[in-house]
Amino acid sequence: TDRADNATPSPPSRSPQTLTSDFVDRPDILAWICDKCARLGARAALVGLGGVGKSQIAIRYCHEIRDTSPQTSVFWLHASTKARFEEAYRDIADRLEFPGRENPKADILRLVRNWLCEETNGQWTMILDNVDNLETFFPSRDDKKDEPSRSPPASLAAYLPQSRNGSTLITSRNKDAAARLSGG
């Protein structure tokens, strides 16, 4: 699209904008996240009890990305349930205006994952917030027994991009879920 001012369009970004008034900055943790997520294709996780500030630290990290790497797209996904994850991917498809996204047969999860894996689409960071249930991303065989057999992967984890141009930060109360998704 031609723009009169020839300015580069801002990358798509969506994250909670403000930190809570009682946010306690944790520069050591932020530095660890910045270092870990600077690696190509990196995944990192913040794990802890509810209410200790994992999401707030992740918001602070989003601010850091915007300040130091404004060309990087930031995607914030509420990942507490399959429905919330799918809704977040639909939001990404809408913001990026994917052709065919309105088609009820469109595989939005695959479209978004494939777009994120395409290196020509630029750098990105994904925050998966509240990955508290391992079953959300890795359903057990019992959960799948009523699903018809189809070719797309049944696991939401299969739709998480693994790409040299992106990094993923996971917040979770569940150490096993965080470790499995982050590869740690």
CSV table of C-alpha atoms in Angstrom, one decimal:
chain,number,residue,atom,x,y,z
A,1,THR,CA,0.0,0.0,0.0
A,2,ASP,CA,1.4,3.4,-1.0
A,3,ARG,CA,1.4,5.9,1.9
A,4,ALA,CA,1.8,9.6,1.3
A,5,ASP,CA,4.3,10.0,4.1
A,6,ASN,CA,6.4,7.0,3.0
A,7,ALA,CA,6.6,5.9,6.6
A,8,THR,CA,7.1,2.2,7.3
A,9,PRO,CA,3.9,0.8,8.7
A,10,SER,CA,4.0,-0.4,12.3
A,11,PRO,CA,4.2,-4.1,12.8
A,12,PRO,CA,1.1,-5.7,14.2
A,13,SER,CA,1.2,-5.8,17.9
A,14,ARG,CA,-1.3,-6.6,20.6
A,15,SER,CA,-0.5,-6.8,24.3
A,16,PRO,CA,-1.9,-5.3,27.5
A,17,GLN,CA,-0.7,-1.7,27.4
A,18,THR,CA,-0.3,-0.8,31.0
A,19,LEU,CA,1.4,-2.3,34.0
A,20,THR,CA,-0.5,-2.3,37.2
A,21,SER,CA,0.2,0.4,39.7
A,22,ASP,CA,1.7,-2.1,42.2
A,23,PHE,CA,4.1,-3.6,39.6
A,24,VAL,CA,7.5,-4.4,41.0
A,25,ASP,CA,10.2,-4.2,38.4
A,26,ARG,CA,12.4,-7.2,38.3
A,27,PRO,CA,15.4,-6.2,36.2
A,28,ASP,CA,17.3,-9.5,36.7
A,29,ILE,CA,14.3,-11.5,35.4
A,30,LEU,CA,13.7,-9.1,32.5
A,31,ALA,CA,17.4,-9.3,31.5
A,32,TRP,CA,17.2,-13.1,31.6
A,33,ILE,CA,14.1,-13.0,29.3
A,34,CYS,CA,15.7,-10.6,26.9
A,35,ASP,CA,18.9,-12.8,26.7
A,36,LYS,CA,17.0,-16.0,26.4
A,37,CYS,CA,14.5,-14.7,23.8
A,38,ALA,CA,17.2,-13.0,21.7
A,39,ARG,CA,18.3,-16.4,20.4
A,40,LEU,CA,16.8,-17.5,17.1
A,41,GLY,CA,13.7,-19.6,17.5
A,42,ALA,CA,13.9,-19.3,21.3
A,43,ARG,CA,11.3,-20.3,23.8
A,44,ALA,CA,11.4,-19.3,27.5
A,45,ALA,CA,9.0,-19.7,30.4
A,46,LEU,CA,8.1,-17.9,33.5
A,47,VAL,CA,6.6,-20.3,36.1
A,48,GLY,CA,5.2,-19.4,39.5
A,49,LEU,CA,2.2,-19.2,41.7
A,50,GLY,CA,-0.8,-17.2,40.6
A,51,GLY,CA,-0.5,-13.5,41.4
A,52,VAL,CA,3.3,-13.3,41.7
A,53,GLY,CA,3.6,-11.1,38.6
A,54,LYS,CA,4.4,-13.4,35.7
A,55,SER,CA,2.0,-11.6,33.3
A,56,GLN,CA,3.2,-8.2,34.5
A,57,ILE,CA,6.8,-9.1,33.8
A,58,ALA,CA,5.7,-10.3,30.3
A,59,ILE,CA,3.9,-7.0,29.7
A,60,ARG,CA,7.1,-5.2,30.8
A,61,TYR,CA,9.0,-7.4,28.3
A,62,CYS,CA,6.6,-6.3,25.5
A,63,HIS,CA,7.4,-2.7,26.4
A,64,GLU,CA,11.1,-3.5,26.2
A,65,ILE,CA,10.6,-5.0,22.7
A,66,ARG,CA,8.7,-2.0,21.5
A,67,ASP,CA,11.5,0.3,22.8
A,68,THR,CA,14.5,-1.6,21.5
A,69,SER,CA,13.1,-3.3,18.4
A,70,PRO,CA,10.1,-1.4,17.1
A,71,GLN,CA,10.1,-3.4,13.8
A,72,THR,CA,9.3,-6.6,15.8
A,73,SER,CA,5.6,-7.7,15.9
A,74,VAL,CA,4.3,-8.6,19.3
A,75,PHE,CA,1.4,-11.1,19.7
A,76,TRP,CA,-0.2,-11.6,23.1
A,77,LEU,CA,-2.3,-14.8,23.4
A,78,HIS,CA,-4.4,-15.7,26.3
A,79,ALA,CA,-3.7,-19.5,26.4
A,80,SER,CA,-5.7,-20.7,29.4
A,81,THR,CA,-8.1,-22.7,27.2
A,82,LYS,CA,-8.3,-24.0,23.7
A,83,ALA,CA,-11.1,-21.6,22.9
A,84,ARG,CA,-9.0,-18.6,24.1
A,85,PHE,CA,-6.0,-19.7,22.1
A,86,GLU,CA,-8.2,-20.2,18.9
A,87,GLU,CA,-9.7,-16.8,19.5
A,88,ALA,CA,-6.3,-15.2,19.7
A,89,TYR,CA,-5.2,-16.8,16.4
A,90,ARG,CA,-8.4,-15.6,14.8
A,91,ASP,CA,-7.6,-12.1,16.0
A,92,ILE,CA,-4.1,-12.3,14.5
A,93,ALA,CA,-5.6,-13.5,11.2
A,94,ASP,CA,-8.0,-10.6,11.2
A,95,ARG,CA,-5.3,-8.0,12.1
A,96,LEU,CA,-3.1,-9.3,9.3
A,97,GLU,CA,-6.1,-9.5,7.0
A,98,PHE,CA,-5.4,-13.0,5.8
A,99,PRO,CA,-7.3,-13.8,2.6
A,100,GLY,CA,-10.0,-16.4,3.1
A,101,ARG,CA,-10.1,-16.0,6.9
A,102,GLU,CA,-13.9,-15.5,6.8
A,103,ASN,CA,-14.4,-18.9,5.1
A,104,PRO,CA,-15.8,-21.3,7.8
A,105,LYS,CA,-13.6,-24.1,6.4
A,106,ALA,CA,-10.4,-22.0,6.7
A,107,ASP,CA,-7.8,-23.6,9.0
A,108,ILE,CA,-7.0,-20.4,10.9
A,109,LEU,CA,-4.6,-22.1,13.2
A,110,ARG,CA,-2.5,-23.4,10.3
A,111,LEU,CA,-2.7,-20.1,8.4
A,112,VAL,CA,-1.3,-18.2,11.4
A,113,ARG,CA,1.4,-20.8,12.2
A,114,ASN,CA,2.5,-20.8,8.6
A,115,TRP,CA,2.6,-17.0,8.4
A,116,LEU,CA,4.7,-16.8,11.5
A,117,CYS,CA,7.1,-19.5,10.2
A,118,GLU,CA,7.7,-17.5,7.0
A,119,GLU,CA,10.9,-15.6,7.6
A,120,THR,CA,10.0,-12.9,5.0
A,121,ASN,CA,7.2,-11.7,7.3
A,122,GLY,CA,9.7,-10.2,9.8
A,123,GLN,CA,10.6,-10.7,13.4
A,124,TRP,CA,8.0,-11.4,16.0
A,125,THR,CA,7.5,-12.3,19.7
A,126,MET,CA,4.6,-14.3,21.0
A,127,ILE,CA,3.5,-14.3,24.6
A,128,LEU,CA,1.5,-17.3,25.7
A,129,ASP,CA,-0.1,-16.1,28.9
A,130,ASN,CA,-1.6,-18.5,31.4
A,131,VAL,CA,-0.6,-21.8,30.0
A,132,ASP,CA,-1.7,-23.5,33.2
A,133,ASN,CA,-3.2,-26.8,31.8
A,134,LEU,CA,-1.0,-29.3,30.0
A,135,GLU,CA,-4.1,-30.8,28.5
A,136,THR,CA,-4.9,-27.6,26.6
A,137,PHE,CA,-1.9,-28.1,24.4
A,138,PHE,CA,-1.3,-31.8,24.7
A,139,PRO,CA,-4.6,-33.6,25.1
A,140,SER,CA,-4.5,-37.1,26.4
A,141,ARG,CA,-5.7,-40.0,24.2
A,142,ASP,CA,-8.9,-40.2,26.2
A,143,ASP,CA,-9.7,-36.6,25.3
A,144,LYS,CA,-9.3,-37.5,21.6
A,145,LYS,CA,-11.3,-40.7,21.4
A,146,ASP,CA,-14.6,-38.9,20.4
A,147,GLU,CA,-12.9,-36.7,17.7
A,148,PRO,CA,-13.2,-37.9,14.1
A,149,SER,CA,-9.9,-38.8,12.5
A,150,ARG,CA,-8.5,-36.0,10.4
A,151,SER,CA,-5.2,-34.9,9.0
A,152,PRO,CA,-4.5,-31.7,11.0
A,153,PRO,CA,-2.7,-32.3,14.3
A,154,ALA,CA,-5.1,-32.6,17.3
A,155,SER,CA,-2.6,-31.0,19.6
A,156,LEU,CA,-2.6,-27.2,19.8
A,157,ALA,CA,1.2,-27.4,20.5
A,158,ALA,CA,1.5,-28.4,16.8
A,159,TYR,CA,0.3,-24.9,15.8
A,160,LEU,CA,2.9,-23.1,17.8
A,161,PRO,CA,5.5,-21.8,15.3
A,162,GLN,CA,9.1,-22.8,15.5
A,163,SER,CA,10.8,-20.2,13.5
A,164,ARG,CA,14.2,-18.5,13.3
A,165,ASN,CA,12.5,-15.1,13.2
A,166,GLY,CA,10.4,-15.5,16.3
A,167,SER,CA,10.6,-16.1,20.0
A,168,THR,CA,8.0,-17.3,22.4
A,169,LEU,CA,7.6,-16.4,26.1
A,170,ILE,CA,5.3,-18.6,28.2
A,171,THR,CA,3.7,-17.7,31.5
A,172,SER,CA,2.4,-20.6,33.6
A,173,ARG,CA,1.5,-21.9,37.0
A,174,ASN,CA,2.3,-25.4,35.7
A,175,LYS,CA,5.9,-26.3,35.5
A,176,ASP,CA,5.3,-29.4,33.4
A,177,ALA,CA,3.2,-27.5,30.8
A,178,ALA,CA,5.8,-24.7,30.6
A,179,ALA,CA,8.7,-27.1,30.3
A,180,ARG,CA,7.0,-29.1,27.6
A,181,LEU,CA,6.1,-26.0,25.5
A,182,SER,CA,9.5,-24.3,26.0
A,183,GLY,CA,11.5,-27.4,25.4
A,184,GLY,CA,13.1,-27.1,28.8
